[in-house]
Short mmCIF file of C-alpha atoms in Angstrom, two decimals:
data_model
loop_
_atom_site.label_atom_id
_atom_site.label_comp_id
_atom_site.label_asym_id
_atom_site.label_seq_id
_atom_site.Cartn_x
_atom_site.Cartn_y
_atom_site.Cartn_z
CA MET A 95 -8.73 -1.44 -3.33
CA SER A 96 -6.59 0.48 -0.89
CA GLY A 97 -3.03 0.42 -2.11
CA GLY A 98 0.06 2.29 -3.17
CA GLY A 99 2.66 3.72 -0.86
CA PHE A 100 3.00 7.05 0.87
CA ARG A 101 3.62 10.17 -1.16
CA ALA A 102 5.28 13.22 0.39
CA PHE A 103 3.75 16.63 -0.34
CA ARG A 104 6.19 19.52 -0.02
CA GLY A 105 4.05 22.33 -1.41
CA ASP A 106 2.23 24.87 0.71
CA SER A 107 -0.86 24.39 2.84
CA ALA A 108 -2.99 26.74 0.72
CA THR A 109 -2.35 24.60 -2.37
CA ALA A 110 -3.12 21.41 -0.45
CA SER A 111 -6.36 22.86 0.89
CA ALA A 112 -7.45 23.90 -2.62
CA TYR A 113 -6.74 20.38 -3.88
CA LEU A 114 -8.20 18.34 -1.05
CA VAL A 115 -11.02 20.38 0.43
CA GLU A 116 -12.15 23.34 -1.62
CA GLY A 117 -12.52 21.60 -4.97
CA ARG A 118 -10.67 24.42 -6.77
CA LYS A 119 -9.26 23.72 -10.20
CA GLY A 120 -5.86 25.00 -11.19
CA ALA A 121 -4.08 24.83 -7.84
CA PRO A 122 -0.32 25.05 -8.51
CA GLY A 123 2.36 22.68 -7.32
CA ARG A 124 2.57 18.89 -7.29
CA LEU A 125 -1.05 18.39 -6.36
CA ASP A 126 -3.49 17.74 -9.16
CA ASP A 127 -6.76 19.34 -10.23
CA TYR A 128 -9.85 17.69 -8.83
CA LEU A 129 -13.37 17.42 -10.15
CA ASP A 130 -15.77 19.53 -8.11
CA GLU A 131 -17.79 17.03 -6.10
CA GLY A 132 -19.14 19.69 -3.76
CA VAL A 133 -17.11 22.58 -2.37
CA GLY A 134 -16.20 22.42 1.31
CA ARG A 135 -15.45 18.78 2.04
CA GLU A 136 -15.32 17.76 5.67
CA VAL A 137 -11.85 17.06 7.07
CA GLN A 138 -11.66 14.01 9.34
CA TYR A 139 -9.11 14.36 12.17
CA VAL A 140 -7.72 11.29 13.97
CA ILE A 141 -5.35 11.31 16.95
CA SER A 142 -3.71 8.08 18.07
CA SER A 143 -1.83 7.74 21.35
CA ASP A 144 -0.35 4.90 23.40
CA SER A 145 0.61 2.92 20.27
CA GLY A 146 -2.97 2.89 18.97
CA ALA A 147 -4.56 1.94 22.29
CA HIS A 148 -6.37 5.28 22.48
CA LEU A 149 -8.01 6.97 19.49
CA GLU A 150 -9.80 10.29 19.19
CA GLU A 151 -11.79 11.37 16.15
CA SER A 152 -13.21 14.79 15.24
CA THR A 153 -13.28 17.23 12.33
CA LEU A 154 -11.22 20.29 11.43
CA THR A 155 -12.28 23.57 9.91
CA HIS A 156 -10.38 24.65 6.82
CA PRO A 157 -8.18 27.16 8.72
CA GLN A 158 -7.44 24.48 11.32
CA PHE A 159 -6.55 22.05 8.55
CA ARG A 160 -4.06 24.53 7.11
CA ALA A 161 -2.51 25.09 10.52
CA TRP A 162 -2.22 21.33 11.03
CA MET A 163 -0.48 20.93 7.67
CA ASP A 164 1.99 23.64 8.71
CA HIS A 165 2.86 21.47 11.75
CA CYS A 166 0.98 23.56 14.29
CA ASP A 167 -1.61 22.51 16.84
CA PRO A 168 -4.88 23.02 14.91
CA VAL A 169 -6.64 24.40 18.00
CA THR A 170 -4.00 26.48 19.82
CA GLY A 171 -1.73 27.27 16.86
CA GLU A 172 1.34 26.19 18.86
CA GLN A 173 4.31 25.17 16.70
CA ARG A 174 5.21 21.50 16.94
CA GLY A 175 8.96 21.00 16.96
CA ARG A 176 11.13 23.04 14.66
CA ALA A 177 9.40 25.38 12.25
CA ARG A 178 9.02 23.69 8.89
CA GLY A 179 11.67 24.63 6.35
CA THR A 180 12.23 23.79 2.71
CA ARG A 181 15.30 23.54 0.53
CA THR A 182 15.64 23.56 -3.22
CA TYR A 183 18.22 21.50 -5.07
CA THR A 184 18.90 20.01 -8.50
CA ASP A 185 18.59 16.23 -8.78
CA ARG A 186 20.64 13.90 -10.99
CA HIS A 187 18.23 14.45 -13.88
CA GLY A 188 18.77 18.21 -13.75
CA ASP A 189 15.30 18.90 -12.37
CA THR A 190 14.71 21.41 -9.59
CA VAL A 191 13.38 19.63 -6.51
CA VAL A 192 11.89 21.04 -3.31
CA GLY A 193 13.14 19.13 -0.27
CA GLY A 194 12.83 19.38 3.48
CA THR A 195 10.18 18.06 5.84
CA PRO A 196 6.93 17.52 3.91
CA LEU A 197 3.59 18.98 4.95
CA TYR A 198 2.37 15.42 5.22
CA GLN A 199 2.71 11.92 3.80
CA GLU A 200 -0.35 10.83 1.85
CA THR A 201 -1.90 7.52 0.89
CA MET A 202 -5.42 6.43 -0.09
CA VAL A 203 -8.13 4.21 1.34
CA SER A 204 -10.17 2.99 -1.64
CA ALA A 205 -13.22 0.85 -2.35
CA SER A 206 -13.33 -1.72 -5.12
CA LYS A 207 -14.71 -0.54 -8.45
CA SER A 208 -17.88 -2.66 -8.19
CA LEU A 209 -18.55 -1.32 -4.69
CA SER A 210 -17.99 2.23 -5.96
CA LEU A 211 -20.45 1.67 -8.81
CA ALA A 212 -23.06 0.33 -6.39
CA ALA A 213 -22.57 3.35 -4.13
CA ALA A 214 -22.88 5.80 -7.02
CA ALA A 215 -26.10 4.12 -8.17
CA HIS A 216 -27.74 3.82 -4.72
CA PRO A 217 -27.89 6.77 -2.28
CA GLU A 218 -28.20 4.46 0.75
CA ILE A 219 -25.06 2.56 -0.21
CA ASP A 220 -23.32 5.87 -0.91
CA ALA A 221 -23.94 7.09 2.63
CA ALA A 222 -22.96 3.76 4.20
CA LEU A 223 -19.75 3.48 2.16
CA VAL A 224 -18.63 7.02 3.04
CA THR A 225 -19.15 6.24 6.74
CA ALA A 226 -17.39 2.88 6.38
CA GLN A 227 -14.39 4.56 4.77
CA GLU A 228 -14.20 7.05 7.63
CA ARG A 229 -14.06 4.11 10.04
CA ALA A 230 -11.50 2.45 7.78
CA VAL A 231 -9.20 5.45 8.15
CA VAL A 232 -9.40 5.12 11.93
CA ALA A 233 -8.57 1.40 11.65
CA GLY A 234 -5.62 2.16 9.37
CA VAL A 235 -4.25 4.81 11.74
CA GLU A 236 -4.63 2.41 14.67
CA ALA A 237 -2.66 -0.26 12.79
CA LEU A 238 0.00 2.27 11.82
CA ALA A 239 0.37 3.43 15.42
CA GLN A 240 1.15 -0.11 16.54
CA HIS A 241 4.30 -0.08 14.42
CA ALA A 242 5.16 3.64 14.28
CA VAL A 243 8.67 4.60 15.40
CA THR A 244 11.04 7.52 15.21
CA ARG A 245 14.77 7.76 15.84
CA VAL A 246 16.53 9.45 18.73
CA GLY A 247 20.19 10.02 19.50
CA PRO A 248 23.20 11.44 17.66
CA MET A 249 23.94 10.44 14.07
CA GLY A 250 25.54 7.03 13.95
CA HIS A 251 24.11 6.06 17.34
CA GLN A 252 20.39 6.47 16.77
CA GLN A 253 17.82 4.09 18.20
CA GLN A 254 14.23 3.37 17.30
CA VAL A 255 11.67 4.49 19.88
CA ARG A 256 7.93 4.03 19.87
CA VAL A 257 5.78 6.95 18.78
CA GLU A 258 3.51 8.01 21.64
CA ARG A 259 1.18 10.18 19.57
CA LEU A 260 0.57 10.50 15.84
CA GLU A 261 -2.09 12.36 13.92
CA ALA A 262 -3.83 11.97 10.59
CA THR A 263 -6.50 13.68 8.54
CA SER A 264 -8.57 12.46 5.62
CA VAL A 265 -10.85 13.87 2.94
CA GLN A 266 -13.47 12.02 0.88
CA HIS A 267 -13.51 11.88 -2.93
CA LYS A 268 -15.82 9.87 -5.16
CA THR A 269 -14.35 9.92 -8.67
CA SER A 270 -11.21 8.78 -10.44
CA ARG A 271 -9.09 10.80 -12.85
CA GLY A 272 -11.10 9.28 -15.67
CA ASP A 273 -14.32 10.71 -14.19
CA ASP A 274 -15.47 7.22 -13.17
CA PRO A 275 -17.04 6.39 -9.78
CA HIS A 276 -14.15 5.68 -7.41
CA TYR A 277 -14.89 6.13 -3.71
CA HIS A 278 -11.69 6.85 -1.84
CA ARG A 279 -10.33 8.92 1.01
CA HIS A 280 -7.05 10.80 0.80
CA VAL A 281 -5.28 10.12 4.09
CA GLN A 282 -2.62 12.54 5.34
CA ILE A 283 -0.15 11.41 8.00
CA SER A 284 1.60 14.23 9.85
CA PRO A 285 5.40 13.90 9.84
CA LYS A 286 5.39 15.39 13.34
CA VAL A 287 4.97 12.79 16.08
CA PHE A 288 5.39 12.95 19.85
CA ALA A 289 8.00 10.68 21.43
CA GLU A 290 10.48 10.84 24.30
CA GLY A 291 9.03 14.07 25.68
CA LYS A 292 8.86 16.24 22.56
CA TRP A 293 7.63 16.56 18.98
CA ARG A 294 9.93 14.83 16.51
CA THR A 295 9.93 13.86 12.85
CA PHE A 296 8.47 10.50 11.87
CA ASP A 297 11.04 7.95 10.67
CA GLY A 298 10.13 8.27 7.00
CA ARG A 299 11.98 5.15 5.89
CA THR A 300 9.90 3.04 8.25
CA LEU A 301 6.67 4.84 7.35
CA TYR A 302 7.07 3.98 3.66
CA ARG A 303 7.32 0.30 4.62
CA LEU A 304 4.11 0.42 6.67
CA ALA A 305 1.76 1.41 3.84
CA GLU A 306 0.44 -2.12 3.29
CA ARG A 307 -0.31 -2.46 7.01
CA VAL A 308 -2.52 0.65 6.80
CA HIS A 309 -4.27 -0.51 3.64
CA ALA A 310 -4.94 -4.06 4.88
CA ALA A 311 -6.49 -2.82 8.14
CA ALA A 312 -8.60 -0.26 6.24
CA ASP A 313 -9.87 -2.77 3.67
CA LEU A 314 -10.79 -5.20 6.46
CA ALA A 315 -12.77 -2.47 8.25
CA ILE A 316 -14.78 -1.74 5.09
CA ALA A 317 -15.39 -5.42 4.37
CA THR A 318 -16.73 -6.16 7.85
CA ASP A 319 -18.84 -3.00 8.23
CA PRO A 320 -22.32 -4.26 9.23
CA THR A 321 -24.26 -1.19 8.05
CA LEU A 322 -22.68 -1.28 4.61
CA ARG A 323 -23.36 -4.99 4.21
CA ARG A 324 -26.98 -4.51 5.35
CA VAL A 325 -27.81 -1.70 2.90
CA ILE A 326 -26.23 -3.65 0.04
CA ALA A 327 -28.55 -6.56 0.83
CA ASP A 328 -31.54 -4.22 1.27
CA ALA A 329 -30.98 -3.08 -2.32
CA GLY A 330 -31.25 -6.71 -3.46
CA LEU A 331 -27.53 -6.84 -4.22
CA THR A 332 -24.98 -9.50 -3.33
CA TRP A 333 -21.81 -8.70 -1.41
CA GLN A 334 -18.90 -11.05 -2.02
CA PRO A 335 -15.67 -11.23 0.01
CA SER A 336 -12.35 -10.09 -1.38
CA SER A 337 -9.07 -9.55 0.40
CA MET A 338 -8.88 -6.02 -1.04
CA GLY A 339 -11.15 -3.05 -1.57
CA GLY A 340 -13.79 -3.94 1.01
CA GLY A 341 -15.32 -6.73 -1.07
CA GLU A 342 -17.21 -6.83 -4.36
CA VAL A 343 -20.86 -6.32 -5.35
CA LYS A 344 -21.57 -9.22 -7.68
CA GLU A 345 -24.18 -7.50 -9.85
CA TYR A 346 -21.80 -4.63 -10.70
CA VAL A 347 -18.67 -6.69 -11.40
CA PRO A 348 -19.54 -7.09 -15.12
CA LEU A 349 -19.61 -3.27 -15.46
CA VAL A 350 -16.14 -2.73 -14.01
CA GLY A 351 -14.38 -2.79 -17.39
CA ASP A 352 -16.69 -0.15 -18.84
CA PHE A 353 -15.93 2.22 -15.95
CA SER A 354 -12.16 1.75 -15.71
CA SER A 355 -10.86 4.15 -18.33
CA ARG A 356 -7.81 5.08 -16.26
CA HIS A 357 -6.91 1.41 -15.76
CA ASP A 358 -7.24 0.79 -19.49
CA GLN A 359 -5.02 3.79 -20.22
CA ILE A 360 -2.28 2.51 -17.91
CA ARG A 361 -2.47 -0.97 -19.43
CA THR A 362 -2.16 0.47 -22.94
CA ASN A 363 0.85 2.54 -21.88
CA VAL A 364 2.57 -0.50 -20.34
CA GLU A 365 1.90 -2.66 -23.40
CA SER A 366 3.36 0.06 -25.64
CA LEU A 367 6.49 0.32 -23.50
CA GLU A 368 6.95 -3.46 -23.53
CA ALA A 369 6.49 -3.66 -27.31
CA GLN A 370 9.10 -0.94 -27.83
CA TRP A 371 11.55 -2.67 -25.48
CA ARG A 372 11.11 -6.04 -27.20
CA SER A 373 11.75 -4.49 -30.62
CA GLU A 374 15.02 -3.06 -29.28
CA HIS A 375 16.05 -6.27 -27.44
CA PRO A 376 14.87 -9.17 -29.66
CA ASP A 377 17.18 -11.70 -27.97
CA ARG A 378 16.23 -10.94 -24.37
CA GLU A 379 13.30 -11.39 -22.03
CA PRO A 380 12.32 -8.47 -19.75
CA SER A 381 13.30 -8.67 -16.10
CA ALA A 382 11.09 -8.01 -13.08
CA ASP A 383 12.78 -4.60 -12.70
CA GLU A 384 11.78 -3.67 -16.23
CA TYR A 385 8.18 -4.67 -15.62
CA THR A 386 8.18 -2.56 -12.44
CA LEU A 387 9.62 0.41 -14.34
CA TRP A 388 6.99 0.10 -17.06
CA ASP A 389 4.23 0.07 -14.44
CA GLN A 390 5.61 3.27 -12.92
CA VAL A 391 6.11 5.03 -16.25
CA GLY A 392 2.75 3.81 -17.54
CA TRP A 393 1.03 5.25 -14.49
CA ASP A 394 2.73 8.64 -14.83
CA GLN A 395 2.44 8.82 -18.62
CA GLU A 396 -0.39 11.05 -19.84
CA ARG A 397 -1.74 11.17 -16.29
CA PRO A 398 -4.85 13.33 -16.67
CA ALA A 399 -5.98 16.12 -14.43
CA LYS A 400 -9.30 15.25 -12.88
CA MET A 401 -11.89 15.96 -15.54
CA LYS A 402 -14.13 18.98 -15.01
CA ARG A 403 -17.40 19.18 -16.84
CA ALA A 404 -17.73 22.55 -18.49
CA ASP A 405 -21.47 22.80 -17.89
CA VAL A 406 -21.50 22.20 -14.14
CA VAL A 407 -19.97 23.84 -11.11
CA THR A 408 -20.76 21.02 -8.69
CA LEU A 409 -21.12 17.35 -9.53
CA THR A 410 -24.50 16.19 -8.22
CA PRO A 411 -25.28 12.62 -7.15
CA GLU A 412 -27.55 12.32 -10.17
CA GLN A 413 -24.72 13.24 -12.56
CA LEU A 414 -22.53 10.57 -10.99
CA ARG A 415 -25.36 8.04 -11.11
CA ASP A 416 -26.86 8.64 -14.57
CA PRO A 417 -24.14 6.96 -16.72
CA ILE A 418 -24.39 3.69 -14.74
CA PRO A 419 -26.71 1.11 -16.36
CA ALA A 420 -29.39 -0.50 -14.22
CA VAL A 421 -28.58 -3.98 -12.96
CA GLU A 422 -30.87 -6.87 -12.09
CA PRO A 423 -30.85 -7.61 -8.33
CA THR A 424 -30.12 -11.26 -7.55
CA ASN A 425 -30.34 -11.17 -3.76
CA LEU A 426 -34.15 -11.29 -3.73
CA ALA A 427 -34.25 -12.54 -0.14
CA HIS A 428 -32.18 -9.51 0.97
CA ALA A 429 -29.98 -11.90 2.92
CA VAL A 430 -26.77 -10.81 4.66
CA ARG A 431 -24.43 -13.77 4.70
CA SER A 432 -22.13 -13.69 7.70
CA GLN A 433 -19.59 -15.64 9.74
CA GLN A 434 -18.51 -15.45 13.36
CA PRO A 435 -14.83 -15.31 14.37
CA ALA A 436 -15.14 -18.79 15.92
CA GLU A 437 -16.00 -20.17 12.46
CA LEU A 438 -12.64 -19.07 11.02
CA ASP A 439 -9.57 -21.25 11.55
CA PRO A 440 -6.55 -19.28 12.85
CA GLN A 441 -4.24 -22.06 11.63
CA ALA A 442 -5.56 -21.76 8.07
CA ILE A 443 -5.36 -17.95 8.21
CA ALA A 444 -1.72 -18.12 9.35
CA ARG A 445 -0.79 -20.78 6.80
CA ASN A 446 -2.36 -18.90 3.88
CA ALA A 447 -0.90 -15.56 5.02
CA LEU A 448 2.66 -16.96 5.09
CA SER A 449 2.09 -18.65 1.74
CA ASP A 450 0.95 -15.37 0.18
CA LEU A 451 3.95 -13.52 1.62
CA SER A 452 6.40 -16.11 0.28
CA GLN A 453 5.05 -15.68 -3.25
CA SER A 454 6.67 -12.25 -3.52
CA ARG A 455 9.48 -12.12 -0.94
CA SER A 456 11.52 -14.44 1.21
CA ALA A 457 11.65 -12.15 4.26
CA TRP A 458 9.09 -9.80 5.78
CA SER A 459 8.60 -7.22 8.50
CA SER A 460 6.32 -7.83 11.47
CA ALA A 461 3.89 -5.29 9.97
CA ALA A 462 3.82 -7.23 6.69
CA VAL A 463 2.89 -10.45 8.52
CA SER A 464 0.07 -8.63 10.34
CA ALA A 465 -1.16 -7.15 7.05
CA ALA A 466 -1.20 -10.57 5.37
CA ILE A 467 -3.31 -11.92 8.25
CA ASP A 468 -5.78 -9.04 7.83
CA ARG A 469 -6.02 -9.80 4.10
CA GLN A 470 -6.96 -13.39 4.87
CA ILE A 471 -9.61 -12.36 7.41
CA ALA A 472 -11.09 -9.88 4.92
CA ASP A 473 -11.52 -12.69 2.39
CA SER A 474 -14.36 -14.17 4.46
CA TYR A 475 -17.94 -13.35 5.44
CA LEU A 476 -16.95 -12.04 8.88
CA LEU A 477 -19.38 -9.31 9.94
CA GLY A 478 -18.69 -6.61 12.51
CA SER A 479 -15.56 -5.74 14.45
CA GLU A 480 -16.25 -7.84 17.53
CA GLY A 481 -13.75 -10.64 17.88
CA ILE A 482 -11.38 -9.45 15.14
CA ASP A 483 -8.56 -8.54 17.54
CA GLY A 484 -8.77 -11.97 19.14
CA LEU A 485 -8.77 -13.68 15.74
CA ARG A 486 -5.74 -11.64 14.68
CA THR A 487 -3.90 -12.61 17.85
CA ALA A 488 -4.78 -16.29 17.44
CA ALA A 489 -3.63 -16.27 13.81
CA MET A 490 -0.34 -14.57 14.75
CA GLU A 491 0.22 -17.15 17.51
CA ALA A 492 -0.48 -19.90 14.99
CA ALA A 493 2.12 -18.39 12.65
CA ARG A 494 4.88 -18.05 15.26
CA PRO A 495 6.08 -21.68 15.22
CA GLU A 496 6.64 -21.33 11.47
CA LEU A 497 8.36 -17.93 11.66
CA VAL A 498 12.13 -17.59 11.89
CA ASN A 499 13.77 -14.40 13.12
CA LEU A 500 16.84 -13.55 11.02
CA LEU A 501 18.02 -11.24 13.81
CA ASP A 502 18.81 -12.23 17.38
CA GLU A 503 16.03 -13.98 19.25
CA GLY A 504 13.57 -11.49 20.70
CA VAL A 505 14.80 -8.57 18.56
CA THR A 506 12.24 -6.72 16.43
CA VAL A 507 13.12 -3.78 14.19
CA GLU A 508 10.07 -2.04 12.74
CA GLY A 509 10.16 -1.73 8.98
CA ALA A 510 12.98 -4.26 8.63
CA SER A 511 12.30 -7.51 6.78
CA HIS A 512 13.85 -9.87 9.29
CA TRP A 513 11.19 -12.57 9.48
CA THR A 514 11.06 -15.60 7.20
CA SER A 515 9.43 -19.01 7.47
CA ARG A 516 10.61 -22.57 7.82
CA ALA A 517 9.05 -23.34 4.44
CA VAL A 518 11.14 -20.63 2.79
CA GLN A 519 14.28 -21.93 4.49
CA ASP A 520 13.45 -25.47 3.37
CA THR A 521 13.06 -24.26 -0.21
CA ASP A 522 16.36 -22.38 0.06
CA ALA A 523 18.07 -25.52 1.35
CA ALA A 524 16.57 -27.62 -1.45
CA ILE A 525 17.88 -25.19 -4.05
CA GLY A 526 21.32 -25.33 -2.46
CA GLU A 527 21.26 -29.14 -2.44
CA SER A 528 20.22 -29.20 -6.08
CA LEU A 529 23.07 -26.88 -7.02
CA TYR A 530 25.49 -29.02 -5.04
CA ARG A 531 24.44 -32.15 -6.92
CA ARG A 532 24.90 -30.36 -10.21
CA THR A 533 28.44 -29.21 -9.30
CA ARG A 534 29.35 -32.79 -8.41
CA THR A 535 28.26 -33.99 -11.85
CA GLY A 536 30.64 -31.38 -13.22
CA GLY A 537 33.55 -32.89 -11.31
CA VAL A 538 33.63 -30.43 -8.41
CA ASP A 539 32.89 -31.83 -4.94
CA ALA A 540 32.17 -28.64 -2.99
CA PRO A 541 29.22 -27.28 -1.06
CA VAL A 542 27.14 -24.55 -2.67
CA THR A 543 25.56 -21.94 -0.47
CA SER A 544 23.27 -19.00 -1.13
CA ASP A 545 22.86 -15.77 0.73
CA ARG A 546 20.62 -12.69 0.41
CA GLY A 547 23.70 -10.52 0.37
CA GLY A 548 25.33 -12.04 -2.69
CA PHE A 549 26.89 -15.05 -4.36
CA VAL A 550 28.94 -17.04 -1.85
CA LEU A 551 30.64 -19.84 -3.82
CA SER A 552 34.34 -18.98 -3.69
CA MET A 553 36.05 -17.71 -6.83
CA ALA A 554 38.38 -20.70 -7.04
CA LEU A 555 35.57 -23.23 -6.72
CA ALA A 556 33.35 -21.29 -9.10
CA ALA A 557 36.10 -21.09 -11.69
CA ALA A 558 36.82 -24.82 -11.33
CA ALA A 559 33.16 -25.72 -11.63
CA ASN A 560 32.76 -23.47 -14.65
CA GLU A 561 35.81 -24.96 -16.38
CA ALA A 562 34.70 -28.55 -15.76
CA ILE A 563 31.20 -27.87 -17.04
CA GLN A 564 32.46 -26.07 -20.15
CA GLN A 565 34.71 -29.04 -20.98
CA GLN A 566 31.55 -31.10 -21.19
CA GLY A 567 30.07 -28.63 -23.66
CA ARG A 568 27.69 -27.18 -21.10
CA HIS A 569 27.25 -23.77 -19.48
CA ILE A 570 26.41 -22.45 -16.05
CA VAL A 571 23.18 -20.52 -15.83
CA ALA A 572 23.08 -18.31 -12.73
CA VAL A 573 20.00 -16.44 -11.53
CA SER A 574 19.75 -13.56 -9.07
CA PRO A 575 16.81 -11.38 -8.01
CA THR A 576 19.03 -8.27 -8.01
CA LYS A 577 21.40 -6.64 -10.48
CA ARG A 578 24.16 -6.51 -7.88
CA GLY A 579 23.84 -10.23 -7.17
CA ALA A 580 23.92 -11.02 -10.89
CA GLU A 581 27.06 -8.93 -11.36
CA GLU A 582 28.78 -10.68 -8.47
CA MET A 583 27.88 -14.10 -9.84
CA GLY A 584 29.07 -13.06 -13.28
CA LYS A 585 32.47 -12.14 -11.88
CA GLU A 586 32.72 -15.38 -9.88
CA ILE A 587 32.00 -17.69 -12.81
CA GLY A 588 33.76 -15.53 -15.38
CA SER A 589 30.74 -14.88 -17.56
CA ALA A 590 30.57 -11.10 -17.23
#
């Protein structure tokens, strides 16, 4: 599946080229060694203008790619904006860090593991998946352009303005760090964008919050690619919808565990970290922050360089294919199951999208809502791109009556989570009412309110409620999704 955020690369363009394109092992810097899958990968070049309304696609030579990474026009060599500079400083951990404007911000467009296995085992699927992922990059850049902004004006008085032109490149890879089939494209977003008459720096804070919008659009493009779906069926295989990764190939799903060594390594690392924490904190349960930290540390821990077979210089398709066991085709009719946009219910798409969003957060950006809609569309048998824009628009219109803007009416700030739903507000109100009833049973007749910024029950009322409840031999249990909120509540009720 496509996922993860954006990662800034602040090395030099020669290192990046060695890593991404030339297949060279041992390139220095923050970029990692890559298995030789064929020296001289093609560099896809995408230009988006007019907020994604106009897209151009071509390829770059390796020297042009290096010039582009150095923030120059890849054709004319003209410098875009200020010449790129770097600065070195020591962070709070005492490590030396290279700062300044990055060469690019990178993310990945990835296929599901079962789809990758099918592509590695079947040359026709391989070719179709590579082409589908190229198209997916274009779809992701188009989605990004619809929300891309930069800031103009003096410090303290800056305003968001729409990006008029942004550029991206991508390079295909086919293996994971564990040497398993993993079809993915590394996508580089240039930090130099054109807006308000000149080249400026992308608003990085907003870009980081748009990663899911890129991934959702890319996964939808793979899932609905008609050529890919056709060649999968021609091989006697069965494509199944999934909201992520471009769908699954049913016959290869049982093999996923055997070809997910990197996933197994991360899971083992996380389990080890949790076991150690529990032994040190026998009277506590881990928080969501601790689980998040373990995921991050588990991913970084023992992160291998891409494996390089000692007996080969270039990985051939046969060497990628040979370890994969043969599977029994079940789609003997070679049927391509499909749906038309008119068969999908925009109301259901909107309802399910908002429900999915509310499972993890209570407020979302406009890009997050669009991404959730794309995820719902991808989890269907829709085939081809025709009608998708109309379905997206209809689903968004269906969602609007349920959406509530936490800012002033008509105000949209890209990257800011200022949309919620009536269902979330109803749940919030129900929680407040429940808390109010509980305070009344404790002898305190006072309203209880909640707020995303902190605990709002006044100190006097909180202290009175706490005292009354303690006299009954009971205790207040307060819950907050953030450490700051928990500390504030602790001070209010006198428990910390």
